mmCIF file of C-alpha atoms and ligand atoms in Angstrom:
data_model
loop_
_atom_site.group_PDB
_atom_site.id
_atom_site.type_symbol
_atom_site.label_atom_id
_atom_site.label_comp_id
_atom_site.label_asym_id
_atom_site.label_seq_id
_atom_site.Cartn_x
_atom_site.Cartn_y
_atom_site.Cartn_z
ATOM 1 C CA MET A 1055 -54.124 -9.166 -85.231
ATOM 2 C CA ILE A 1056 -55.707 -8.481 -88.580
ATOM 3 C CA VAL A 1057 -57.565 -11.789 -88.810
ATOM 4 C CA SER A 1058 -58.804 -13.847 -85.910
ATOM 5 C CA VAL A 1059 -60.608 -17.162 -86.070
ATOM 6 C CA GLU A 1060 -62.243 -18.472 -82.908
ATOM 7 C CA HIS A 1061 -63.621 -21.967 -82.317
ATOM 8 C CA LEU A 1062 -64.622 -22.541 -85.903
ATOM 9 C CA SER A 1063 -66.524 -25.759 -86.693
ATOM 10 C CA HIS A 1064 -68.268 -26.811 -89.863
ATOM 11 C CA SER A 1065 -69.852 -30.015 -91.165
ATOM 12 C CA TYR A 1066 -71.343 -31.110 -94.464
ATOM 13 C CA GLY A 1067 -74.213 -33.285 -93.298
ATOM 14 C CA SER A 1068 -72.578 -35.745 -90.927
ATOM 15 C CA ARG A 1069 -69.067 -35.126 -92.284
ATOM 16 C CA ALA A 1070 -67.051 -32.790 -90.075
ATOM 17 C CA ALA A 1071 -64.749 -30.584 -92.175
ATOM 18 C CA LEU A 1072 -63.514 -28.187 -89.456
ATOM 19 C CA ARG A 1073 -63.322 -28.962 -85.764
ATOM 20 C CA ASN A 1074 -62.979 -26.209 -83.187
ATOM 21 C CA LEU A 1075 -60.281 -24.342 -85.089
ATOM 22 C CA SER A 1076 -58.756 -21.178 -83.622
ATOM 23 C CA PHE A 1077 -55.853 -19.047 -84.808
ATOM 24 C CA ALA A 1078 -54.849 -15.446 -85.401
ATOM 25 C CA VAL A 1079 -52.855 -13.767 -88.158
ATOM 26 C CA GLU A 1080 -50.691 -10.694 -87.665
ATOM 27 C CA GLU A 1081 -50.675 -7.879 -90.169
ATOM 28 C CA ALA A 1082 -48.234 -7.963 -93.128
ATOM 29 C CA MET A 1083 -47.585 -11.645 -92.684
ATOM 30 C CA LEU A 1084 -47.526 -14.508 -95.163
ATOM 31 C CA PHE A 1085 -49.600 -17.120 -93.345
ATOM 32 C CA GLY A 1086 -49.914 -20.668 -94.713
ATOM 33 C CA LEU A 1087 -52.557 -23.307 -94.020
ATOM 34 C CA LEU A 1088 -50.823 -26.605 -94.804
ATOM 35 C CA GLY A 1089 -52.632 -29.918 -95.005
ATOM 36 C CA PRO A 1090 -53.345 -32.891 -97.273
ATOM 37 C CA ASN A 1091 -56.390 -33.241 -99.502
ATOM 38 C CA GLY A 1092 -59.562 -33.330 -97.465
ATOM 39 C CA SER A 1093 -58.058 -31.659 -94.381
ATOM 40 C CA GLY A 1094 -60.522 -28.739 -94.585
ATOM 41 C CA LYS A 1095 -58.457 -26.052 -96.339
ATOM 42 C CA SER A 1096 -61.036 -25.045 -98.937
ATOM 43 C CA THR A 1097 -63.822 -25.095 -96.352
ATOM 44 C CA LEU A 1098 -61.823 -22.702 -94.193
ATOM 45 C CA PHE A 1099 -61.014 -20.573 -97.252
ATOM 46 C CA ARG A 1100 -64.717 -20.310 -98.209
ATOM 47 C CA ILE A 1101 -65.664 -19.302 -94.683
ATOM 48 C CA LEU A 1102 -62.854 -16.686 -94.481
ATOM 49 C CA ALA A 1103 -63.961 -15.358 -97.881
ATOM 50 C CA THR A 1104 -67.514 -14.977 -96.462
ATOM 51 C CA MET A 1105 -68.911 -17.282 -99.159
ATOM 52 C CA MET A 1106 -70.195 -19.648 -96.525
ATOM 53 C CA GLU A 1107 -71.275 -19.308 -92.889
ATOM 54 C CA PRO A 1108 -69.734 -21.685 -90.350
ATOM 55 C CA ASP A 1109 -71.889 -23.867 -88.096
ATOM 56 C CA GLU A 1110 -70.040 -22.494 -85.097
ATOM 57 C CA GLY A 1111 -67.360 -19.960 -84.294
ATOM 58 C CA ARG A 1112 -66.406 -16.431 -85.115
ATOM 59 C CA ILE A 1113 -64.203 -14.613 -87.629
ATOM 60 C CA VAL A 1114 -62.999 -11.057 -87.224
ATOM 61 C CA VAL A 1115 -61.174 -9.233 -90.052
ATOM 62 C CA ALA A 1116 -59.593 -5.854 -89.271
ATOM 63 C CA GLY A 1117 -61.935 -5.435 -86.331
ATOM 64 C CA VAL A 1118 -65.063 -6.391 -88.272
ATOM 65 C CA ASP A 1119 -67.128 -9.448 -87.333
ATOM 66 C CA ALA A 1120 -67.806 -11.459 -90.503
ATOM 67 C CA ALA A 1121 -71.216 -12.698 -89.363
ATOM 68 C CA ALA A 1122 -72.413 -9.207 -88.405
ATOM 69 C CA ALA A 1123 -71.041 -7.300 -91.421
ATOM 70 C CA PRO A 1124 -69.998 -9.619 -94.287
ATOM 71 C CA ASP A 1125 -69.998 -6.747 -96.821
ATOM 72 C CA GLU A 1126 -67.552 -4.786 -94.682
ATOM 73 C CA VAL A 1127 -65.286 -7.817 -94.548
ATOM 74 C CA ARG A 1128 -65.540 -8.305 -98.328
ATOM 75 C CA ARG A 1129 -64.239 -4.772 -98.878
ATOM 76 C CA ARG A 1130 -61.150 -5.631 -96.866
ATOM 77 C CA ILE A 1131 -60.272 -8.929 -98.532
ATOM 78 C CA GLY A 1132 -59.108 -9.987 -101.989
ATOM 79 C CA VAL A 1133 -59.931 -13.538 -102.989
ATOM 80 C CA VAL A 1134 -58.153 -15.878 -105.415
ATOM 81 C CA PHE A 1135 -60.071 -19.103 -105.983
ATOM 82 C CA GLN A 1136 -58.595 -22.491 -106.754
ATOM 83 C CA SER A 1137 -60.385 -22.693 -110.087
ATOM 84 C CA GLN A 1138 -59.712 -19.951 -112.597
ATOM 85 C CA SER A 1139 -61.976 -16.960 -112.512
ATOM 86 C CA LEU A 1140 -60.533 -15.124 -115.531
ATOM 87 C CA ASP A 1141 -62.333 -14.990 -118.881
ATOM 88 C CA LYS A 1142 -59.840 -16.787 -121.123
ATOM 89 C CA LYS A 1143 -61.016 -15.126 -124.323
ATOM 90 C CA LEU A 1144 -60.447 -11.616 -122.989
ATOM 91 C CA THR A 1145 -57.180 -9.745 -122.478
ATOM 92 C CA VAL A 1146 -55.682 -9.223 -119.037
ATOM 93 C CA MET A 1147 -56.754 -5.562 -119.134
ATOM 94 C CA GLU A 1148 -60.313 -6.427 -120.188
ATOM 95 C CA ASN A 1149 -60.580 -8.869 -117.286
ATOM 96 C CA LEU A 1150 -59.397 -6.242 -114.822
ATOM 97 C CA THR A 1151 -61.693 -3.585 -116.262
ATOM 98 C CA ALA A 1152 -64.705 -5.892 -115.965
ATOM 99 C CA GLN A 1153 -63.811 -6.624 -112.357
ATOM 100 C CA GLY A 1154 -63.339 -2.911 -111.662
ATOM 101 C CA HIS A 1155 -66.856 -2.222 -112.926
ATOM 102 C CA LEU A 1156 -68.158 -4.840 -110.501
ATOM 103 C CA TYR A 1157 -66.515 -2.873 -107.697
ATOM 104 C CA GLY A 1158 -68.111 0.334 -108.982
ATOM 105 C CA LEU A 1159 -64.836 1.774 -110.299
ATOM 106 C CA SER A 1160 -64.785 3.816 -113.501
ATOM 107 C CA GLY A 1161 -62.947 6.613 -115.329
ATOM 108 C CA ALA A 1162 -59.617 7.860 -114.042
ATOM 109 C CA LEU A 1163 -59.846 5.934 -110.795
ATOM 110 C CA LEU A 1164 -60.379 2.641 -112.629
ATOM 111 C CA LYS A 1165 -57.423 3.429 -114.878
ATOM 112 C CA GLU A 1166 -55.233 4.196 -111.895
ATOM 113 C CA ARG A 1167 -56.207 1.016 -110.070
ATOM 114 C CA THR A 1168 -55.763 -1.280 -113.066
ATOM 115 C CA SER A 1169 -52.319 0.184 -113.887
ATOM 116 C CA GLU A 1170 -51.319 -0.107 -110.272
ATOM 117 C CA ALA A 1171 -52.432 -3.758 -110.081
ATOM 118 C CA LEU A 1172 -50.687 -4.630 -113.371
ATOM 119 C CA GLU A 1173 -47.525 -2.890 -112.205
ATOM 120 C CA ARG A 1174 -47.463 -4.651 -108.835
ATOM 121 C CA LEU A 1175 -47.796 -8.094 -110.375
ATOM 122 C CA GLY A 1176 -45.301 -7.435 -113.182
ATOM 123 C CA LEU A 1177 -47.998 -7.607 -115.878
ATOM 124 C CA ALA A 1178 -47.731 -4.165 -117.489
ATOM 125 C CA GLU A 1179 -46.247 -5.634 -120.684
ATOM 126 C CA ARG A 1180 -48.941 -8.308 -120.793
ATOM 127 C CA ARG A 1181 -51.994 -6.097 -120.433
ATOM 128 C CA ASP A 1182 -53.152 -6.697 -124.023
ATOM 129 C CA ASP A 1183 -52.449 -10.441 -124.108
ATOM 130 C CA ILE A 1184 -55.409 -12.810 -124.339
ATOM 131 C CA VAL A 1185 -55.532 -14.789 -121.106
ATOM 132 C CA GLU A 1186 -55.576 -18.217 -122.792
ATOM 133 C CA THR A 1187 -52.182 -17.455 -124.400
ATOM 134 C CA LEU A 1188 -50.527 -16.896 -120.998
ATOM 135 C CA SER A 1189 -48.508 -19.433 -119.003
ATOM 136 C CA GLY A 1190 -49.957 -20.825 -115.778
ATOM 137 C CA GLY A 1191 -47.758 -18.555 -113.676
ATOM 138 C CA LEU A 1192 -48.804 -15.387 -115.528
ATOM 139 C CA ARG A 1193 -52.478 -16.354 -115.257
ATOM 140 C CA ARG A 1194 -52.089 -16.734 -111.509
ATOM 141 C CA ARG A 1195 -50.554 -13.280 -111.319
ATOM 142 C CA ALA A 1196 -53.425 -11.873 -113.378
ATOM 143 C CA GLU A 1197 -55.849 -13.485 -110.905
ATOM 144 C CA ILE A 1198 -54.036 -11.778 -108.033
ATOM 145 C CA ALA A 1199 -54.017 -8.429 -109.871
ATOM 146 C CA LYS A 1200 -57.777 -8.805 -110.232
ATOM 147 C CA ALA A 1201 -58.200 -9.631 -106.545
ATOM 148 C CA MET A 1202 -56.109 -6.580 -105.542
ATOM 149 C CA LEU A 1203 -58.004 -3.945 -107.575
ATOM 150 C CA HIS A 1204 -59.954 -2.631 -104.598
ATOM 151 C CA ARG A 1205 -56.764 -2.482 -102.501
ATOM 152 C CA PRO A 1206 -57.723 -5.017 -99.857
ATOM 153 C CA ARG A 1207 -55.625 -5.328 -96.682
ATOM 154 C CA VAL A 1208 -55.894 -9.113 -96.771
ATOM 155 C CA LEU A 1209 -55.340 -11.448 -99.727
ATOM 156 C CA LEU A 1210 -56.801 -14.973 -99.511
ATOM 157 C CA MET A 1211 -55.626 -17.668 -101.918
ATOM 158 C CA ASP A 1212 -56.732 -21.288 -102.178
ATOM 159 C CA GLU A 1213 -53.832 -23.492 -103.376
ATOM 160 C CA PRO A 1214 -52.247 -20.802 -105.568
ATOM 161 C CA SER A 1215 -49.303 -23.015 -106.601
ATOM 162 C CA THR A 1216 -51.206 -26.097 -107.670
ATOM 163 C CA GLY A 1217 -50.443 -26.880 -111.301
ATOM 164 C CA LEU A 1218 -47.380 -24.597 -111.458
ATOM 165 C CA ASP A 1219 -43.850 -25.870 -111.959
ATOM 166 C CA PRO A 1220 -41.243 -25.069 -109.275
ATOM 167 C CA GLY A 1221 -39.859 -22.080 -111.220
ATOM 168 C CA ALA A 1222 -43.277 -20.461 -111.655
ATOM 169 C CA ARG A 1223 -44.006 -21.191 -107.992
ATOM 170 C CA ARG A 1224 -40.898 -19.382 -106.860
ATOM 171 C CA GLU A 1225 -41.704 -16.397 -109.073
ATOM 172 C CA LEU A 1226 -45.255 -16.224 -107.769
ATOM 173 C CA ALA A 1227 -43.945 -16.370 -104.201
ATOM 174 C CA ASP A 1228 -41.620 -13.431 -104.942
ATOM 175 C CA TYR A 1229 -44.509 -11.260 -106.152
ATOM 176 C CA VAL A 1230 -46.608 -12.206 -103.144
ATOM 177 C CA ALA A 1231 -43.722 -11.414 -100.774
ATOM 178 C CA GLU A 1232 -43.421 -8.024 -102.440
ATOM 179 C CA LEU A 1233 -47.096 -7.247 -101.781
ATOM 180 C CA ARG A 1234 -46.417 -8.053 -98.143
ATOM 181 C CA ASP A 1235 -43.197 -6.037 -97.915
ATOM 182 C CA ARG A 1236 -44.113 -2.965 -99.972
ATOM 183 C CA GLU A 1237 -47.824 -2.630 -99.287
ATOM 184 C CA GLY A 1238 -48.112 -4.389 -95.933
ATOM 185 C CA VAL A 1239 -50.727 -6.755 -97.353
ATOM 186 C CA THR A 1240 -51.518 -9.772 -95.181
ATOM 187 C CA VAL A 1241 -51.559 -12.970 -97.231
ATOM 188 C CA ILE A 1242 -53.340 -16.140 -96.155
ATOM 189 C CA LEU A 1243 -52.896 -19.100 -98.471
ATOM 190 C CA THR A 1244 -53.752 -22.775 -98.377
ATOM 191 C CA THR A 1245 -51.365 -25.369 -99.749
ATOM 192 C CA HIS A 1246 -50.349 -29.014 -99.744
ATOM 193 C CA ILE A 1247 -47.025 -28.205 -101.433
ATOM 194 C CA LEU A 1248 -44.035 -28.286 -99.109
ATOM 195 C CA ASP A 1249 -41.823 -25.712 -100.817
ATOM 196 C CA GLU A 1250 -44.703 -23.227 -100.949
ATOM 197 C CA ALA A 1251 -45.299 -23.782 -97.222
ATOM 198 C CA ASP A 1252 -41.577 -23.368 -96.507
ATOM 199 C CA ARG A 1253 -41.720 -19.814 -97.879
ATOM 200 C CA CYS A 1254 -44.464 -18.737 -95.449
ATOM 201 C CA ASP A 1255 -43.684 -16.644 -92.359
ATOM 202 C CA ARG A 1256 -45.943 -18.784 -90.249
ATOM 203 C CA LEU A 1257 -47.834 -22.035 -90.748
ATOM 204 C CA LEU A 1258 -50.829 -23.824 -89.362
ATOM 205 C CA LEU A 1259 -50.858 -27.574 -89.998
ATOM 206 C CA LEU A 1260 -54.339 -28.913 -90.609
ATOM 207 C CA HIS A 1261 -55.392 -32.574 -90.359
ATOM 208 C CA GLU A 1262 -59.009 -33.755 -90.527
ATOM 209 C CA GLY A 1263 -60.241 -30.251 -89.764
ATOM 210 C CA ARG A 1264 -58.083 -29.833 -86.670
ATOM 211 C CA LYS A 1265 -55.043 -27.719 -85.976
ATOM 212 C CA VAL A 1266 -52.174 -30.115 -85.298
ATOM 213 C CA ALA A 1267 -49.316 -27.603 -85.067
ATOM 214 C CA GLU A 1268 -48.541 -23.929 -85.581
ATOM 215 C CA GLY A 1269 -45.321 -21.942 -85.858
ATOM 216 C CA THR A 1270 -42.665 -20.697 -88.256
ATOM 217 C CA PRO A 1271 -41.374 -23.365 -90.675
ATOM 218 C CA GLU A 1272 -38.065 -23.341 -88.758
ATOM 219 C CA GLU A 1273 -39.723 -23.790 -85.361
ATOM 220 C CA LEU A 1274 -41.826 -26.650 -86.658
ATOM 221 C CA LYS A 1275 -38.881 -28.460 -88.224
ATOM 222 C CA ALA A 1276 -36.799 -27.986 -85.077
ATOM 223 C CA ARG A 1277 -39.377 -30.140 -83.240
ATOM 224 C CA VAL A 1278 -38.156 -33.158 -85.161
ATOM 225 C CA GLY A 1279 -35.081 -34.377 -83.315
ATOM 226 C CA GLY A 1280 -31.802 -34.379 -85.259
ATOM 227 C CA ASP A 1281 -31.757 -36.037 -88.680
ATOM 228 C CA VAL A 1282 -34.161 -38.342 -90.454
ATOM 229 C CA VAL A 1283 -32.745 -41.603 -91.825
ATOM 230 C CA MET A 1284 -34.796 -43.707 -94.237
ATOM 231 C CA LEU A 1285 -33.934 -47.401 -94.563
ATOM 232 C CA GLU A 1286 -35.149 -49.991 -97.058
ATOM 233 C CA ALA A 1287 -35.067 -53.627 -95.976
ATOM 234 C CA ARG A 1288 -36.977 -56.768 -96.928
ATOM 235 C CA ASP A 1289 -37.760 -57.736 -93.337
ATOM 236 C CA ALA A 1290 -38.594 -54.140 -92.371
ATOM 237 C CA GLN A 1291 -40.892 -55.047 -89.505
ATOM 238 C CA ALA A 1292 -38.403 -57.273 -87.709
ATOM 239 C CA LEU A 1293 -35.594 -54.820 -88.344
ATOM 240 C CA ALA A 1294 -37.645 -51.948 -86.892
ATOM 241 C CA ALA A 1295 -37.980 -53.790 -83.593
ATOM 242 C CA GLU A 1296 -34.267 -54.619 -83.496
ATOM 243 C CA ILE A 1297 -33.225 -51.027 -84.255
ATOM 244 C CA ARG A 1298 -35.506 -49.740 -81.523
ATOM 245 C CA ARG A 1299 -33.981 -52.174 -79.059
ATOM 246 C CA GLN A 1300 -30.360 -51.638 -80.027
ATOM 247 C CA PHE A 1301 -30.323 -47.863 -80.680
ATOM 248 C CA GLY A 1302 -33.210 -46.691 -78.507
ATOM 249 C CA ALA A 1303 -34.413 -44.496 -81.376
ATOM 250 C CA PRO A 1304 -38.022 -44.047 -82.502
ATOM 251 C CA VAL A 1305 -38.662 -45.998 -85.724
ATOM 252 C CA THR A 1306 -41.784 -45.677 -87.833
ATOM 253 C CA ARG A 1307 -42.764 -47.433 -91.051
ATOM 254 C CA VAL A 1308 -43.938 -45.324 -93.968
ATOM 255 C CA ASN A 1309 -45.062 -47.367 -96.979
ATOM 256 C CA GLY A 1310 -42.646 -50.167 -96.087
ATOM 257 C CA THR A 1311 -39.688 -47.820 -95.580
ATOM 258 C CA LEU A 1312 -38.277 -47.436 -92.078
ATOM 259 C CA ARG A 1313 -37.952 -43.902 -90.811
ATOM 260 C CA VAL A 1314 -35.637 -43.153 -87.890
ATOM 261 C CA GLU A 1315 -35.285 -39.782 -86.177
ATOM 262 C CA ILE A 1316 -31.855 -39.555 -84.628
ATOM 263 C CA GLU A 1317 -29.068 -37.134 -83.714
ATOM 264 C CA ASN A 1318 -25.898 -37.516 -85.800
ATOM 265 C CA GLY A 1319 -27.622 -39.470 -88.548
ATOM 266 C CA HIS A 1320 -24.375 -40.022 -90.470
ATOM 267 C CA ARG A 1321 -22.896 -41.919 -87.523
ATOM 268 C CA PHE A 1322 -26.078 -43.922 -87.062
ATOM 269 C CA ILE A 1323 -25.937 -44.968 -90.721
ATOM 270 C CA THR A 1324 -22.485 -46.495 -90.297
ATOM 271 C CA ASP A 1325 -23.506 -48.197 -87.059
ATOM 272 C CA VAL A 1326 -26.777 -49.602 -88.339
ATOM 273 C CA VAL A 1327 -25.268 -50.997 -91.538
ATOM 274 C CA GLU A 1328 -22.544 -52.691 -89.474
ATOM 275 C CA ALA A 1329 -25.010 -53.993 -86.896
ATOM 276 C CA PHE A 1330 -27.247 -55.702 -89.486
ATOM 277 C CA PRO A 1331 -24.938 -56.886 -92.262
ATOM 278 C CA GLY A 1332 -26.671 -57.645 -95.544
ATOM 279 C CA ARG A 1333 -30.130 -56.777 -94.268
ATOM 280 C CA ILE A 1334 -30.361 -53.162 -95.381
ATOM 281 C CA ASP A 1335 -30.903 -52.525 -99.108
ATOM 282 C CA SER A 1336 -30.630 -48.759 -99.160
ATOM 283 C CA VAL A 1337 -30.078 -45.805 -96.842
ATOM 284 C CA ALA A 1338 -30.899 -42.104 -97.171
ATOM 285 C CA LEU A 1339 -30.513 -39.182 -94.799
ATOM 286 C CA HIS A 1340 -32.269 -35.813 -94.826
ATOM 287 C CA LYS A 1341 -32.742 -32.787 -92.602
ATOM 288 C CA PRO A 1342 -36.292 -32.634 -91.187
ATOM 289 C CA THR A 1343 -38.934 -31.329 -93.606
ATOM 290 C CA LEU A 1344 -42.488 -30.174 -92.981
ATOM 291 C CA GLU A 1345 -43.560 -33.630 -94.146
ATOM 292 C CA ASP A 1346 -41.627 -35.101 -91.183
ATOM 293 C CA VAL A 1347 -43.341 -32.658 -88.821
ATOM 294 C CA PHE A 1348 -46.740 -33.675 -90.159
ATOM 295 C CA LEU A 1349 -45.895 -37.380 -89.927
ATOM 296 C CA ASP A 1350 -44.804 -36.963 -86.305
ATOM 297 C CA GLU A 1351 -47.962 -35.084 -85.368
ATOM 298 C CA THR A 1352 -50.497 -37.219 -87.243
ATOM 299 C CA GLY A 1353 -48.940 -40.456 -88.527
ATOM 300 C CA ALA A 1354 -50.214 -39.378 -91.959
ATOM 301 C CA ARG A 1355 -48.495 -37.835 -94.975
ATOM 302 C CA ILE A 1356 -49.235 -34.495 -96.632
ATOM 303 C CA THR A 1357 -48.272 -35.427 -100.173
HETATM 304 P P1 ADP B 1302 -59.209 -29.569 -98.718
HETATM 305 O O1 ADP B 1302 -59.440 -28.268 -99.412
HETATM 306 O O2 ADP B 1302 -58.154 -29.518 -97.665
HETATM 307 O O3 ADP B 1302 -58.987 -30.691 -99.668
HETATM 308 P P2 ADP B 1302 -62.065 -29.510 -98.121
HETATM 309 O O4 ADP B 1302 -62.389 -28.353 -97.264
HETATM 310 O O5 ADP B 1302 -62.362 -29.400 -99.572
HETATM 311 O O6 ADP B 1302 -60.529 -29.924 -97.890
HETATM 312 O O7 ADP B 1302 -62.804 -30.796 -97.576
HETATM 313 C C1 ADP B 1302 -62.850 -31.139 -96.191
HETATM 314 C C2 ADP B 1302 -63.812 -32.300 -96.009
HETATM 315 O O8 ADP B 1302 -65.140 -31.883 -96.325
HETATM 316 C C3 ADP B 1302 -63.536 -33.489 -96.917
HETATM 317 O O9 ADP B 1302 -63.858 -34.647 -96.204
HETATM 318 C C4 ADP B 1302 -64.468 -33.267 -98.089
HETATM 319 O O10 ADP B 1302 -64.813 -34.493 -98.696
HETATM 320 C C5 ADP B 1302 -65.671 -32.627 -97.411
HETATM 321 N N1 ADP B 1302 -66.393 -31.680 -98.296
HETATM 322 C C6 ADP B 1302 -65.869 -30.569 -98.870
HETATM 323 N N2 ADP B 1302 -66.802 -29.902 -99.581
HETATM 324 C C7 ADP B 1302 -67.949 -30.618 -99.463
HETATM 325 C C8 ADP B 1302 -69.290 -30.454 -99.942
HETATM 326 N N3 ADP B 1302 -69.623 -29.401 -100.692
HETATM 327 N N4 ADP B 1302 -70.204 -31.396 -99.613
HETATM 328 C C9 ADP B 1302 -69.863 -32.445 -98.828
HETATM 329 N N5 ADP B 1302 -68.639 -32.660 -98.324
HETATM 330 C C10 ADP B 1302 -67.686 -31.763 -98.629
HETATM 331 MG MG1 MG B 1303 -59.149 -27.646 -101.388
#
C-alpha cells in the first residue's frame, strides 16, 4: 500500500466534513474519490496534501507518517489544486522553471526535469506559449507537469476534470493513465463527474464525509441488480405502489420519475405498459451507472 488512511475525522466548527474514513491505495493505481458537492472531497484532499491536519486519524504515504514528517510526505507527492496555480501571463516553461526553483532545482538538472515533465504531458511544442492562450485541457496538463517536476510517487488532484469538455477530459485521462503505466505513479483524484470516475481503477464513494462503497467501477455497478428502467407518469406515487405490488420490484422516486431496478428490463417495459394502459407517459432503460450505485447506497444523487 502506498497510501493508507486510518480513521480520519475532521470538522469545521460543528460541521463534520469527514467521519471515521479509512481506505488504502495500492501503488501504480488510479484511485478515485467520487461524491457530490459537500461530501468532503476537498477536505480529504487538503489533509492528504498535508495542507491541513485532521482532528483525528492517521495518514501514511510510502511508509512515512504525515503527522510525524510532513516534509518527507511532501517530497513524495505532487499536488494539483482545484483552482489554477499557474501564472497566466508567463509561458509554460517559465511556470515550470519558477516551480523548479522553489524545489531547489537549477542548471542542468532543472533543464532535464522540465523537459521530462513537458514531454510526459505532451507539452513540448507548447513550452513557449503564454498560459492564458492555452485551452482548459492544456492548462490542466501544464498544472500536472508542474506537480511532477520533483518526480513524486503519488499525484493528488482535486476535481481535475471540472470545467473541461468530454473530449479534453478523455485526453487528460489518457495522459494520467500513461503516468501510471509508464512511471508507476499512483494517482488519487477527487471527482463528481461520472465518466471521469468510470476511468478509475478503483473508487471510493463518499457521502457526507463517510465511505458508502468501495470497489472497481465494474464491481460497484454489478451491485445494482439487472437493468434500470425510468418511468414518467402523472400519478407516479400511486403507480409506484401498484408496480411494487404487481412486479415485486423495488421502485424509488427520483425527482418525480420512477426508477425500477429489474432483471430483463426490456421485458418489464412491455409488461408494465400493458398492465397500466395510458398511465405511463415515457419509458427509458439503461445499464446501471455509478449514479445508480450512489442512489442505492444513499438515496441521494451525485450530479
Ligand atoms: P467537496 O469538496 O466534496 O465539495 P468539502 O470538503 O469542500 O466537500 O466540504 C465538506 C463540508 O465541509 C461541506 O459541508 C462544506 O460546507 C464544509 N466546509 C468545507 N470547507 C470549509 C471551511 N473552510 N469552513 C467551514 N466549512 C467548510
Ligand atoms: Mg471540493
